[in-house]
PDB file of C-alpha atoms in Angstrom:
ATOM      1  CA  UNK A   1      41.572 -13.667-206.129  1.00  0.00           C
ATOM      2  CA  UNK A   2      38.034 -12.358-205.446  1.00  0.00           C
ATOM      3  CA  UNK A   3      37.123 -11.819-201.796  1.00  0.00           C
ATOM      4  CA  UNK A   4      34.480 -14.582-201.834  1.00  0.00           C
ATOM      5  CA  UNK A   5      36.974 -17.094-203.221  1.00  0.00           C
ATOM      6  CA  UNK A   6      39.511 -16.105-200.583  1.00  0.00           C
ATOM      7  CA  UNK A   7      36.881 -16.610-197.872  1.00  0.00           C
ATOM      8  CA  UNK A   8      35.837 -20.003-199.266  1.00  0.00           C
ATOM      9  CA  UNK A   9      39.447 -21.162-199.387  1.00  0.00           C
ATOM     10  CA  UNK A  10      39.954 -19.979-195.834  1.00  0.00           C
ATOM     11  CA  UNK A  11      36.909 -21.914-194.620  1.00  0.00           C
ATOM     12  CA  UNK A  12      38.020 -25.117-196.337  1.00  0.00           C
ATOM     13  CA  UNK A  13      41.539 -24.819-194.960  1.00  0.00           C
ATOM     14  CA  UNK A  14      40.388 -24.024-191.448  1.00  0.00           C
ATOM     15  CA  UNK A  15      37.787 -26.761-191.204  1.00  0.00           C
ATOM     16  CA  UNK A  16      39.479 -29.606-193.046  1.00  0.00           C
ATOM     17  CA  UNK A  17      40.541 -32.329-190.611  1.00  0.00           C
ATOM     18  CA  UNK A  18      41.731 -35.876-191.300  1.00  0.00           C
ATOM     19  CA  UNK A  19      39.649 -37.644-188.631  1.00  0.00           C
ATOM     20  CA  UNK A  20      36.182 -37.761-190.177  1.00  0.00           C
ATOM     21  CA  UNK A  21      33.928 -40.302-188.498  1.00  0.00           C
ATOM     22  CA  UNK A  22      32.797 -43.486-190.142  1.00  0.00           C
ATOM     23  CA  UNK A  23      29.024 -43.857-190.187  1.00  0.00           C
ATOM     24  CA  UNK A  24      29.144 -47.092-188.180  1.00  0.00           C
ATOM     25  CA  UNK A  25      31.576 -45.771-185.579  1.00  0.00           C
ATOM     26  CA  UNK A  26      29.002 -44.784-182.974  1.00  0.00           C
ATOM     27  CA  UNK A  27      27.779 -46.652-179.924  1.00  0.00           C
ATOM     28  CA  UNK A  28      24.225 -47.949-179.660  1.00  0.00           C
ATOM     29  CA  UNK A  29      22.896 -47.391-176.143  1.00  0.00           C
ATOM     30  CA  UNK A  30      21.609 -50.818-175.005  1.00  0.00           C
ATOM     31  CA  UNK A  31      19.554 -49.188-172.259  1.00  0.00           C
ATOM     32  CA  UNK A  32      17.908 -46.343-174.177  1.00  0.00           C
ATOM     33  CA  UNK A  33      14.294 -45.669-173.322  1.00  0.00           C
ATOM     34  CA  UNK A  34      13.281 -47.334-176.599  1.00  0.00           C
ATOM     35  CA  UNK A  35      15.358 -50.436-175.835  1.00  0.00           C
ATOM     36  CA  UNK A  36      13.945 -50.641-172.317  1.00  0.00           C
ATOM     37  CA  UNK A  37      10.391 -50.374-173.655  1.00  0.00           C
ATOM     38  CA  UNK A  38      11.004 -53.176-176.153  1.00  0.00           C
ATOM     39  CA  UNK A  39      12.441 -55.445-173.445  1.00  0.00           C
ATOM     40  CA  UNK A  40       9.429 -54.927-171.206  1.00  0.00           C
ATOM     41  CA  UNK A  41       6.870 -55.271-174.032  1.00  0.00           C
ATOM     42  CA  UNK A  42       8.187 -58.205-176.104  1.00  0.00           C
ATOM     43  CA  UNK A  43       4.706 -59.274-177.211  1.00  0.00           C
ATOM     44  CA  UNK A  44       3.549 -55.832-178.321  1.00  0.00           C
ATOM     45  CA  UNK A  45       3.066 -55.829-182.113  1.00  0.00           C
ATOM     46  CA  UNK A  46       4.994 -52.539-182.300  1.00  0.00           C
ATOM     47  CA  UNK A  47       8.094 -53.906-180.550  1.00  0.00           C
ATOM     48  CA  UNK A  48       9.945 -55.331-183.559  1.00  0.00           C
ATOM     49  CA  UNK A  49       9.517 -52.150-185.587  1.00  0.00           C
ATOM     50  CA  UNK A  50      10.657 -49.935-182.698  1.00  0.00           C
ATOM     51  CA  UNK A  51      13.638 -52.204-182.077  1.00  0.00           C
ATOM     52  CA  UNK A  52      14.815 -52.163-185.680  1.00  0.00           C
ATOM     53  CA  UNK A  53      14.075 -48.525-186.481  1.00  0.00           C
ATOM     54  CA  UNK A  54      15.011 -46.792-183.224  1.00  0.00           C
ATOM     55  CA  UNK A  55      16.504 -48.991-180.477  1.00  0.00           C
ATOM     56  CA  UNK A  56      19.179 -50.425-182.779  1.00  0.00           C
ATOM     57  CA  UNK A  57      20.286 -47.002-184.053  1.00  0.00           C
ATOM     58  CA  UNK A  58      23.190 -45.051-182.538  1.00  0.00           C
ATOM     59  CA  UNK A  59      21.766 -42.143-180.555  1.00  0.00           C
ATOM     60  CA  UNK A  60      22.816 -39.834-177.748  1.00  0.00           C
ATOM     61  CA  UNK A  61      22.470 -40.534-174.063  1.00  0.00           C
ATOM     62  CA  UNK A  62      21.284 -37.451-172.164  1.00  0.00           C
ATOM     63  CA  UNK A  63      22.690 -36.750-168.716  1.00  0.00           C
ATOM     64  CA  UNK A  64      21.085 -34.315-166.295  1.00  0.00           C
ATOM     65  CA  UNK A  65      21.327 -33.560-162.604  1.00  0.00           C
ATOM     66  CA  UNK A  66      18.947 -36.452-161.987  1.00  0.00           C
ATOM     67  CA  UNK A  67      21.248 -38.867-163.875  1.00  0.00           C
ATOM     68  CA  UNK A  68      23.093 -39.701-160.682  1.00  0.00           C
ATOM     69  CA  UNK A  69      21.545 -42.638-158.893  1.00  0.00           C
ATOM     70  CA  UNK A  70      23.604 -44.616-156.401  1.00  0.00           C
ATOM     71  CA  UNK A  71      26.817 -43.864-158.286  1.00  0.00           C
ATOM     72  CA  UNK A  72      28.638 -40.628-158.771  1.00  0.00           C
ATOM     73  CA  UNK A  73      28.081 -39.114-162.169  1.00  0.00           C
ATOM     74  CA  UNK A  74      31.751 -39.669-163.031  1.00  0.00           C
ATOM     75  CA  UNK A  75      31.304 -43.416-162.467  1.00  0.00           C
ATOM     76  CA  UNK A  76      28.121 -43.499-164.532  1.00  0.00           C
ATOM     77  CA  UNK A  77      29.803 -41.705-167.426  1.00  0.00           C
ATOM     78  CA  UNK A  78      32.985 -43.766-167.178  1.00  0.00           C
ATOM     79  CA  UNK A  79      31.033 -47.022-167.256  1.00  0.00           C
ATOM     80  CA  UNK A  80      29.218 -45.884-170.395  1.00  0.00           C
ATOM     81  CA  UNK A  81      32.229 -44.617-172.337  1.00  0.00           C
ATOM     82  CA  UNK A  82      34.250 -47.666-171.304  1.00  0.00           C
ATOM     83  CA  UNK A  83      31.551 -50.004-172.624  1.00  0.00           C
ATOM     84  CA  UNK A  84      31.685 -48.165-175.945  1.00  0.00           C
ATOM     85  CA  UNK A  85      35.471 -48.155-176.028  1.00  0.00           C
ATOM     86  CA  UNK A  86      35.585 -51.893-175.367  1.00  0.00           C
ATOM     87  CA  UNK A  87      33.858 -52.564-178.691  1.00  0.00           C
ATOM     88  CA  UNK A  88      35.678 -49.722-180.496  1.00  0.00           C
ATOM     89  CA  UNK A  89      32.644 -47.449-180.776  1.00  0.00           C
ATOM     90  CA  UNK A  90      32.234 -43.757-179.982  1.00  0.00           C
ATOM     91  CA  UNK A  91      29.507 -42.760-177.499  1.00  0.00           C
ATOM     92  CA  UNK A  92      27.372 -39.655-178.006  1.00  0.00           C
ATOM     93  CA  UNK A  93      26.525 -37.837-174.777  1.00  0.00           C
ATOM     94  CA  UNK A  94      24.462 -34.756-174.003  1.00  0.00           C
ATOM     95  CA  UNK A  95      25.281 -32.554-171.008  1.00  0.00           C
ATOM     96  CA  UNK A  96      22.019 -30.893-169.974  1.00  0.00           C
ATOM     97  CA  UNK A  97      22.124 -29.327-166.545  1.00  0.00           C
ATOM     98  CA  UNK A  98      22.844 -25.583-166.640  1.00  0.00           C
ATOM     99  CA  UNK A  99      21.047 -23.463-164.027  1.00  0.00           C
ATOM    100  CA  UNK A 100      17.746 -21.951-165.198  1.00  0.00           C
ATOM    101  CA  UNK A 101      17.443 -24.617-167.892  1.00  0.00           C
ATOM    102  CA  UNK A 102      14.642 -23.980-170.384  1.00  0.00           C
ATOM    103  CA  UNK A 103      14.250 -20.500-168.856  1.00  0.00           C
ATOM    104  CA  UNK A 104      13.036 -22.179-165.649  1.00  0.00           C
ATOM    105  CA  UNK A 105       9.511 -22.377-166.994  1.00  0.00           C
ATOM    106  CA  UNK A 106       9.449 -24.592-170.074  1.00  0.00           C
ATOM    107  CA  UNK A 107       8.648 -28.268-170.444  1.00  0.00           C
ATOM    108  CA  UNK A 108      12.274 -29.192-169.652  1.00  0.00           C
ATOM    109  CA  UNK A 109      12.813 -26.730-166.806  1.00  0.00           C
ATOM    110  CA  UNK A 110      15.360 -27.678-164.186  1.00  0.00           C
ATOM    111  CA  UNK A 111      19.122 -27.849-164.021  1.00  0.00           C
ATOM    112  CA  UNK A 112      21.696 -27.254-161.330  1.00  0.00           C
ATOM    113  CA  UNK A 113      20.703 -25.026-158.446  1.00  0.00           C
ATOM    114  CA  UNK A 114      23.544 -22.577-159.017  1.00  0.00           C
ATOM    115  CA  UNK A 115      26.851 -22.049-160.786  1.00  0.00           C
ATOM    116  CA  UNK A 116      28.899 -23.743-158.064  1.00  0.00           C
ATOM    117  CA  UNK A 117      26.772 -26.894-158.244  1.00  0.00           C
ATOM    118  CA  UNK A 118      27.071 -26.913-162.031  1.00  0.00           C
ATOM    119  CA  UNK A 119      30.855 -26.716-161.908  1.00  0.00           C
ATOM    120  CA  UNK A 120      30.935 -29.751-159.605  1.00  0.00           C
ATOM    121  CA  UNK A 121      28.531 -31.599-161.903  1.00  0.00           C
ATOM    122  CA  UNK A 122      30.361 -30.852-165.160  1.00  0.00           C
ATOM    123  CA  UNK A 123      33.696 -31.702-163.507  1.00  0.00           C
ATOM    124  CA  UNK A 124      32.281 -35.129-162.634  1.00  0.00           C
ATOM    125  CA  UNK A 125      31.063 -35.495-166.217  1.00  0.00           C
ATOM    126  CA  UNK A 126      34.479 -34.558-167.656  1.00  0.00           C
ATOM    127  CA  UNK A 127      36.360 -36.805-165.232  1.00  0.00           C
ATOM    128  CA  UNK A 128      34.134 -39.690-166.267  1.00  0.00           C
ATOM    129  CA  UNK A 129      35.170 -39.261-169.904  1.00  0.00           C
ATOM    130  CA  UNK A 130      38.863 -39.086-169.070  1.00  0.00           C
ATOM    131  CA  UNK A 131      41.019 -40.217-171.975  1.00  0.00           C
ATOM    132  CA  UNK A 132      38.229 -41.996-173.865  1.00  0.00           C
ATOM    133  CA  UNK A 133      36.762 -40.826-177.167  1.00  0.00           C
ATOM    134  CA  UNK A 134      33.274 -39.321-177.111  1.00  0.00           C
ATOM    135  CA  UNK A 135      31.078 -36.789-178.854  1.00  0.00           C
ATOM    136  CA  UNK A 136      29.585 -34.278-176.427  1.00  0.00           C
ATOM    137  CA  UNK A 137      26.596 -32.039-177.167  1.00  0.00           C
ATOM    138  CA  UNK A 138      26.884 -29.257-174.616  1.00  0.00           C
ATOM    139  CA  UNK A 139      23.702 -27.798-173.139  1.00  0.00           C
ATOM    140  CA  UNK A 140      20.866 -27.830-175.706  1.00  0.00           C
ATOM    141  CA  UNK A 141      18.933 -24.525-176.018  1.00  0.00           C
ATOM    142  CA  UNK A 142      21.124 -22.740-173.473  1.00  0.00           C
ATOM    143  CA  UNK A 143      22.581 -20.205-175.927  1.00  0.00           C
ATOM    144  CA  UNK A 144      19.494 -19.864-178.098  1.00  0.00           C
ATOM    145  CA  UNK A 145      17.287 -18.989-175.117  1.00  0.00           C
ATOM    146  CA  UNK A 146      19.895 -16.982-173.193  1.00  0.00           C
ATOM    147  CA  UNK A 147      18.024 -13.710-173.758  1.00  0.00           C
ATOM    148  CA  UNK A 148      15.383 -14.832-171.250  1.00  0.00           C
ATOM    149  CA  UNK A 149      17.973 -14.271-168.516  1.00  0.00           C
ATOM    150  CA  UNK A 150      19.040 -11.065-166.837  1.00  0.00           C
ATOM    151  CA  UNK A 151      22.354  -9.594-168.048  1.00  0.00           C
ATOM    152  CA  UNK A 152      24.105 -10.883-164.917  1.00  0.00           C
ATOM    153  CA  UNK A 153      22.780 -14.407-165.385  1.00  0.00           C
ATOM    154  CA  UNK A 154      23.728 -14.331-169.067  1.00  0.00           C
ATOM    155  CA  UNK A 155      27.279 -13.599-168.004  1.00  0.00           C
ATOM    156  CA  UNK A 156      27.150 -16.470-165.525  1.00  0.00           C
ATOM    157  CA  UNK A 157      25.905 -18.859-168.208  1.00  0.00           C
ATOM    158  CA  UNK A 158      28.599 -17.856-170.681  1.00  0.00           C
ATOM    159  CA  UNK A 159      31.177 -18.275-167.941  1.00  0.00           C
ATOM    160  CA  UNK A 160      29.959 -21.808-167.255  1.00  0.00           C
ATOM    161  CA  UNK A 161      30.187 -22.676-170.954  1.00  0.00           C
ATOM    162  CA  UNK A 162      33.798 -21.475-170.970  1.00  0.00           C
ATOM    163  CA  UNK A 163      34.479 -23.443-167.803  1.00  0.00           C
ATOM    164  CA  UNK A 164      33.115 -26.623-169.398  1.00  0.00           C
ATOM    165  CA  UNK A 165      34.962 -26.174-172.704  1.00  0.00           C
ATOM    166  CA  UNK A 166      38.242 -25.578-170.873  1.00  0.00           C
ATOM    167  CA  UNK A 167      37.662 -28.583-168.639  1.00  0.00           C
ATOM    168  CA  UNK A 168      37.009 -30.932-171.534  1.00  0.00           C
ATOM    169  CA  UNK A 169      40.083 -29.647-173.362  1.00  0.00           C
ATOM    170  CA  UNK A 170      42.339 -30.192-170.362  1.00  0.00           C
ATOM    171  CA  UNK A 171      40.992 -33.411-168.829  1.00  0.00           C
ATOM    172  CA  UNK A 172      39.091 -35.143-171.652  1.00  0.00           C
ATOM    173  CA  UNK A 173      41.182 -34.243-174.706  1.00  0.00           C
ATOM    174  CA  UNK A 174      39.760 -37.034-176.893  1.00  0.00           C
ATOM    175  CA  UNK A 175      36.197 -35.747-176.506  1.00  0.00           C
ATOM    176  CA  UNK A 176      34.796 -33.727-179.406  1.00  0.00           C
ATOM    177  CA  UNK A 177      32.653 -31.007-177.847  1.00  0.00           C
ATOM    178  CA  UNK A 178      29.890 -29.218-179.766  1.00  0.00           C
ATOM    179  CA  UNK A 179      28.189 -26.217-178.137  1.00  0.00           C
ATOM    180  CA  UNK A 180      24.478 -26.211-178.891  1.00  0.00           C
ATOM    181  CA  UNK A 181      23.473 -23.375-181.230  1.00  0.00           C
ATOM    182  CA  UNK A 182      19.703 -23.785-181.500  1.00  0.00           C
ATOM    183  CA  UNK A 183      18.128 -24.308-184.891  1.00  0.00           C
ATOM    184  CA  UNK A 184      17.635 -22.617-188.232  1.00  0.00           C
ATOM    185  CA  UNK A 185      14.349 -21.034-187.174  1.00  0.00           C
ATOM    186  CA  UNK A 186      15.406 -19.510-183.871  1.00  0.00           C
ATOM    187  CA  UNK A 187      18.226 -16.951-183.543  1.00  0.00           C
ATOM    188  CA  UNK A 188      19.799 -14.759-186.221  1.00  0.00           C
ATOM    189  CA  UNK A 189      23.169 -16.027-187.389  1.00  0.00           C
ATOM    190  CA  UNK A 190      24.889 -12.876-186.139  1.00  0.00           C
ATOM    191  CA  UNK A 191      23.461 -13.210-182.643  1.00  0.00           C
ATOM    192  CA  UNK A 192      24.251 -16.908-182.456  1.00  0.00           C
ATOM    193  CA  UNK A 193      27.808 -16.457-183.709  1.00  0.00           C
ATOM    194  CA  UNK A 194      28.313 -13.803-181.051  1.00  0.00           C
ATOM    195  CA  UNK A 195      27.036 -16.018-178.259  1.00  0.00           C
ATOM    196  CA  UNK A 196      29.057 -19.017-179.478  1.00  0.00           C
ATOM    197  CA  UNK A 197      32.232 -16.966-179.490  1.00  0.00           C
ATOM    198  CA  UNK A 198      31.503 -15.589-176.026  1.00  0.00           C
ATOM    199  CA  UNK A 199      30.799 -19.129-174.794  1.00  0.00           C
ATOM    200  CA  UNK A 200      34.235 -20.370-175.879  1.00  0.00           C
ATOM    201  CA  UNK A 201      33.415 -22.272-179.069  1.00  0.00           C
ATOM    202  CA  UNK A 202      36.896 -21.489-180.392  1.00  0.00           C
ATOM    203  CA  UNK A 203      38.257 -24.065-177.943  1.00  0.00           C
ATOM    204  CA  UNK A 204      35.695 -26.730-178.879  1.00  0.00           C
ATOM    205  CA  UNK A 205      35.291 -28.966-181.923  1.00  0.00           C
ATOM    206  CA  UNK A 206      32.294 -26.961-183.073  1.00  0.00           C
ATOM    207  CA  UNK A 207      28.606 -26.272-182.587  1.00  0.00           C
ATOM    208  CA  UNK A 208      25.454 -28.385-182.701  1.00  0.00           C
ATOM    209  CA  UNK A 209      22.262 -27.581-184.585  1.00  0.00           C
ATOM    210  CA  UNK A 210      18.646 -28.741-184.715  1.00  0.00           C
ATOM    211  CA  UNK A 211      18.733 -30.653-181.416  1.00  0.00           C
ATOM    212  CA  UNK A 212      15.210 -31.927-180.724  1.00  0.00           C
ATOM    213  CA  UNK A 213      13.940 -30.143-183.832  1.00  0.00           C
ATOM    214  CA  UNK A 214      12.906 -31.053-187.349  1.00  0.00           C
ATOM    215  CA  UNK A 215      14.671 -28.837-189.885  1.00  0.00           C
ATOM    216  CA  UNK A 216      16.217 -30.607-192.857  1.00  0.00           C
ATOM    217  CA  UNK A 217      19.932 -31.213-193.062  1.00  0.00           C
ATOM    218  CA  UNK A 218      20.200 -28.726-195.925  1.00  0.00           C
ATOM    219  CA  UNK A 219      18.441 -26.026-193.886  1.00  0.00           C
ATOM    220  CA  UNK A 220      20.659 -26.686-190.895  1.00  0.00           C
ATOM    221  CA  UNK A 221      23.840 -26.688-192.956  1.00  0.00           C
ATOM    222  CA  UNK A 222      22.906 -23.388-194.587  1.00  0.00           C
ATOM    223  CA  UNK A 223      22.327 -21.881-191.148  1.00  0.00           C
ATOM    224  CA  UNK A 224      25.591 -23.337-189.863  1.00  0.00           C
ATOM    225  CA  UNK A 225      27.505 -22.045-192.879  1.00  0.00           C
ATOM    226  CA  UNK A 226      26.132 -18.570-192.204  1.00  0.00           C
ATOM    227  CA  UNK A 227      27.235 -18.809-188.564  1.00  0.00           C
ATOM    228  CA  UNK A 228      30.693 -19.817-189.746  1.00  0.00           C
ATOM    229  CA  UNK A 229      30.781 -16.859-192.124  1.00  0.00           C
ATOM    230  CA  UNK A 230      30.125 -14.571-189.148  1.00  0.00           C
ATOM    231  CA  UNK A 231      32.722 -16.320-186.989  1.00  0.00           C
ATOM    232  CA  UNK A 232      35.257 -15.994-189.786  1.00  0.00           C
ATOM    233  CA  UNK A 233      34.623 -12.360-190.620  1.00  0.00           C
ATOM    234  CA  UNK A 234      34.369 -11.187-187.009  1.00  0.00           C
ATOM    235  CA  UNK A 235      36.736 -13.503-185.148  1.00  0.00           C
ATOM    236  CA  UNK A 236      38.967 -15.168-187.743  1.00  0.00           C
ATOM    237  CA  UNK A 237      38.023 -18.831-187.366  1.00  0.00           C
ATOM    238  CA  UNK A 238      35.371 -21.362-188.355  1.00  0.00           C
ATOM    239  CA  UNK A 239      34.188 -24.584-186.680  1.00  0.00           C
ATOM    240  CA  UNK A 240      32.724 -27.974-187.517  1.00  0.00           C
ATOM    241  CA  UNK A 241      29.024 -28.639-186.968  1.00  0.00           C
ATOM    242  CA  UNK A 242      26.943 -31.549-185.687  1.00  0.00           C
ATOM    243  CA  UNK A 243      23.306 -31.701-186.823  1.00  0.00           C
ATOM    244  CA  UNK A 244      20.510 -33.649-185.134  1.00  0.00           C
ATOM    245  CA  UNK A 245      18.739 -35.567-187.927  1.00  0.00           C
ATOM    246  CA  UNK A 246      16.828 -38.029-185.750  1.00  0.00           C
ATOM    247  CA  UNK A 247      13.369 -36.644-186.592  1.00  0.00           C
ATOM    248  CA  UNK A 248      13.859 -34.503-189.687  1.00  0.00           C
ATOM    249  CA  UNK A 249      12.752 -36.987-192.344  1.00  0.00           C
ATOM    250  CA  UNK A 250       9.757 -34.844-193.303  1.00  0.00           C
ATOM    251  CA  UNK A 251      11.241 -31.488-192.321  1.00  0.00           C
ATOM    252  CA  UNK A 252       9.833 -28.992-189.842  1.00  0.00           C
ATOM    253  CA  UNK A 253       6.245 -27.959-189.331  1.00  0.00           C
ATOM    254  CA  UNK A 254       6.498 -24.184-188.825  1.00  0.00           C
ATOM    255  CA  UNK A 255       5.402 -23.067-185.388  1.00  0.00           C
ATOM    256  CA  UNK A 256       4.859 -26.603-184.088  1.00  0.00           C
ATOM    257  CA  UNK A 257       7.805 -28.016-182.139  1.00  0.00           C
ATOM    258  CA  UNK A 258       6.086 -30.211-179.514  1.00  0.00           C
ATOM    259  CA  UNK A 259       5.523 -33.739-180.862  1.00  0.00           C
ATOM    260  CA  UNK A 260       4.164 -32.394-184.168  1.00  0.00           C
ATOM    261  CA  UNK A 261       2.289 -34.940-186.274  1.00  0.00           C
ATOM    262  CA  UNK A 262       3.455 -35.957-189.723  1.00  0.00           C
ATOM    263  CA  UNK A 263       7.167 -35.911-188.867  1.00  0.00           C
ATOM    264  CA  UNK A 264       9.481 -38.829-189.615  1.00  0.00           C
ATOM    265  CA  UNK A 265      12.756 -40.325-188.410  1.00  0.00           C
ATOM    266  CA  UNK A 266      15.793 -39.163-190.337  1.00  0.00           C
ATOM    267  CA  UNK A 267      18.696 -40.876-192.058  1.00  0.00           C
ATOM    268  CA  UNK A 268      21.168 -42.979-190.055  1.00  0.00           C
ATOM    269  CA  UNK A 269      24.063 -41.344-188.255  1.00  0.00           C
ATOM    270  CA  UNK A 270      26.749 -40.357-190.730  1.00  0.00           C
ATOM    271  CA  UNK A 271      29.751 -38.128-191.348  1.00  0.00           C
ATOM    272  CA  UNK A 272      28.393 -36.045-194.221  1.00  0.00           C
ATOM    273  CA  UNK A 273      31.752 -34.318-194.732  1.00  0.00           C
ATOM    274  CA  UNK A 274      34.869 -33.974-192.617  1.00  0.00           C
ATOM    275  CA  UNK A 275      33.199 -31.012-190.951  1.00  0.00           C
ATOM    276  CA  UNK A 276      29.507 -31.919-190.891  1.00  0.00           C
ATOM    277  CA  UNK A 277      28.419 -34.708-188.573  1.00  0.00           C
ATOM    278  CA  UNK A 278      24.797 -35.897-188.753  1.00  0.00           C
ATOM    279  CA  UNK A 279      23.684 -37.490-185.468  1.00  0.00           C
ATOM    280  CA  UNK A 280      20.660 -38.769-183.637  1.00  0.00           C
ATOM    281  CA  UNK A 281      20.628 -36.535-180.554  1.00  0.00           C
ATOM    282  CA  UNK A 282      16.942 -36.574-179.582  1.00  0.00           C
ATOM    283  CA  UNK A 283      15.756 -40.182-179.387  1.00  0.00           C
ATOM    284  CA  UNK A 284      12.630 -40.606-181.546  1.00  0.00           C
ATOM    285  CA  UNK A 285       9.710 -41.503-179.304  1.00  0.00           C
ATOM    286  CA  UNK A 286      10.929 -39.441-176.355  1.00  0.00           C
ATOM    287  CA  UNK A 287       8.301 -36.755-175.842  1.00  0.00           C
ATOM    288  CA  UNK A 288       8.951 -33.041-176.256  1.00  0.00           C
ATOM    289  CA  UNK A 289       6.438 -32.327-173.501  1.00  0.00           C
ATOM    290  CA  UNK A 290       2.850 -32.714-172.367  1.00  0.00           C
ATOM    291  CA  UNK A 291       0.041 -30.422-173.463  1.00  0.00           C
ATOM    292  CA  UNK A 292      -0.716 -27.416-171.281  1.00  0.00           C
ATOM    293  CA  UNK A 293      -2.778 -24.266-171.474  1.00  0.00           C
ATOM    294  CA  UNK A 294       0.101 -22.678-173.425  1.00  0.00           C
ATOM    295  CA  UNK A 295       1.292 -25.553-175.612  1.00  0.00           C
ATOM    296  CA  UNK A 296      -0.388 -28.270-177.651  1.00  0.00           C
ATOM    297  CA  UNK A 297       1.904 -31.309-177.489  1.00  0.00           C
ATOM    298  CA  UNK A 298      -0.421 -33.624-179.407  1.00  0.00           C
ATOM    299  CA  UNK A 299      -1.037 -36.101-176.639  1.00  0.00           C
ATOM    300  CA  UNK A 300       2.574 -36.702-175.666  1.00  0.00           C
ATOM    301  CA  UNK A 301       3.625 -37.602-172.121  1.00  0.00           C
ATOM    302  CA  UNK A 302       5.939 -35.431-170.013  1.00  0.00           C
ATOM    303  CA  UNK A 303       9.145 -34.216-171.647  1.00  0.00           C
ATOM    304  CA  UNK A 304      11.724 -36.965-172.024  1.00  0.00           C
ATOM    305  CA  UNK A 305       9.365 -39.898-171.447  1.00  0.00           C
ATOM    306  CA  UNK A 306       9.200 -42.555-174.149  1.00  0.00           C
ATOM    307  CA  UNK A 307       5.928 -43.090-175.993  1.00  0.00           C
ATOM    308  CA  UNK A 308       5.550 -46.053-178.361  1.00  0.00           C
ATOM    309  CA  UNK A 309       2.749 -44.194-180.139  1.00  0.00           C
ATOM    310  CA  UNK A 310       5.027 -41.234-180.866  1.00  0.00           C
ATOM    311  CA  UNK A 311       7.745 -43.648-181.973  1.00  0.00           C
ATOM    312  CA  UNK A 312       5.481 -45.445-184.444  1.00  0.00           C
ATOM    313  CA  UNK A 313       4.188 -42.167-185.839  1.00  0.00           C
ATOM    314  CA  UNK A 314       7.777 -41.103-186.503  1.00  0.00           C
ATOM    315  CA  UNK A 315       8.730 -44.435-188.035  1.00  0.00           C
ATOM    316  CA  UNK A 316       5.725 -44.331-190.364  1.00  0.00           C
ATOM    317  CA  UNK A 317       5.786 -40.572-190.982  1.00  0.00           C
ATOM    318  CA  UNK A 318       2.267 -39.850-189.787  1.00  0.00           C
TER     319      UNK A 318
END
């Protein structure tokens, strides 16, 4: 058998799993920023369109260090996953709190103060999941932008990824964890495969692509397939992938990642194959950031804040 055929057979055998998701299996967050805006603006002429096109769609809930209010994070997470489990749906959650997040200077800068604080935080997160099913997107951008850190801090970050993956495997075994791997226009496939392996992706369900970005599903899958080729040839395994399709309806606008105009919401959440899961991770309408001297964010509010104008532009593709 030719080498390429052997490799293809190996990939299919390694990735094939019997538990592919149904497209309607995922939980709709009743308190997403879009849903909250609709509830507080019932007479706004945009409300019905935002409700139908965004608020009623399954999308991820992001949890950060500021996600704890009066409750412990574990209680917050447990309440959410239990609500989903009660109606036989699977929640999608994003863990976003590593130290030096967004290189400590970007629009989403922040995160835990240090490694010890992060371990406490991710332990609370994992304990909140417990035995419930969930899809976890682990730390968007943290591997793709790791080169901004000193060698010592890179080692710390990779260690925290491994700590989280091990914790989920031991104490939340029904959670499918995907380590974020940037997007098709960021890191080389060789570099990303190396960082994923060092971060412990072998012990996770797979890796996530295109979070908060706009590349098409085909572009993301091609990038993910190339990462898997590297993982296979260099480490002897391949992994499933989850792709954020929430805003990729019109594809990416090269060089413009911050609320770029002319983008459009993507297809509904779906299991494309047994090994490719298409999700809404970034909620359409939540801003990528506000304009600054360094970045033109096209009139958006601060990162993470919901804007009905951005939402309508994405719904209408303008």
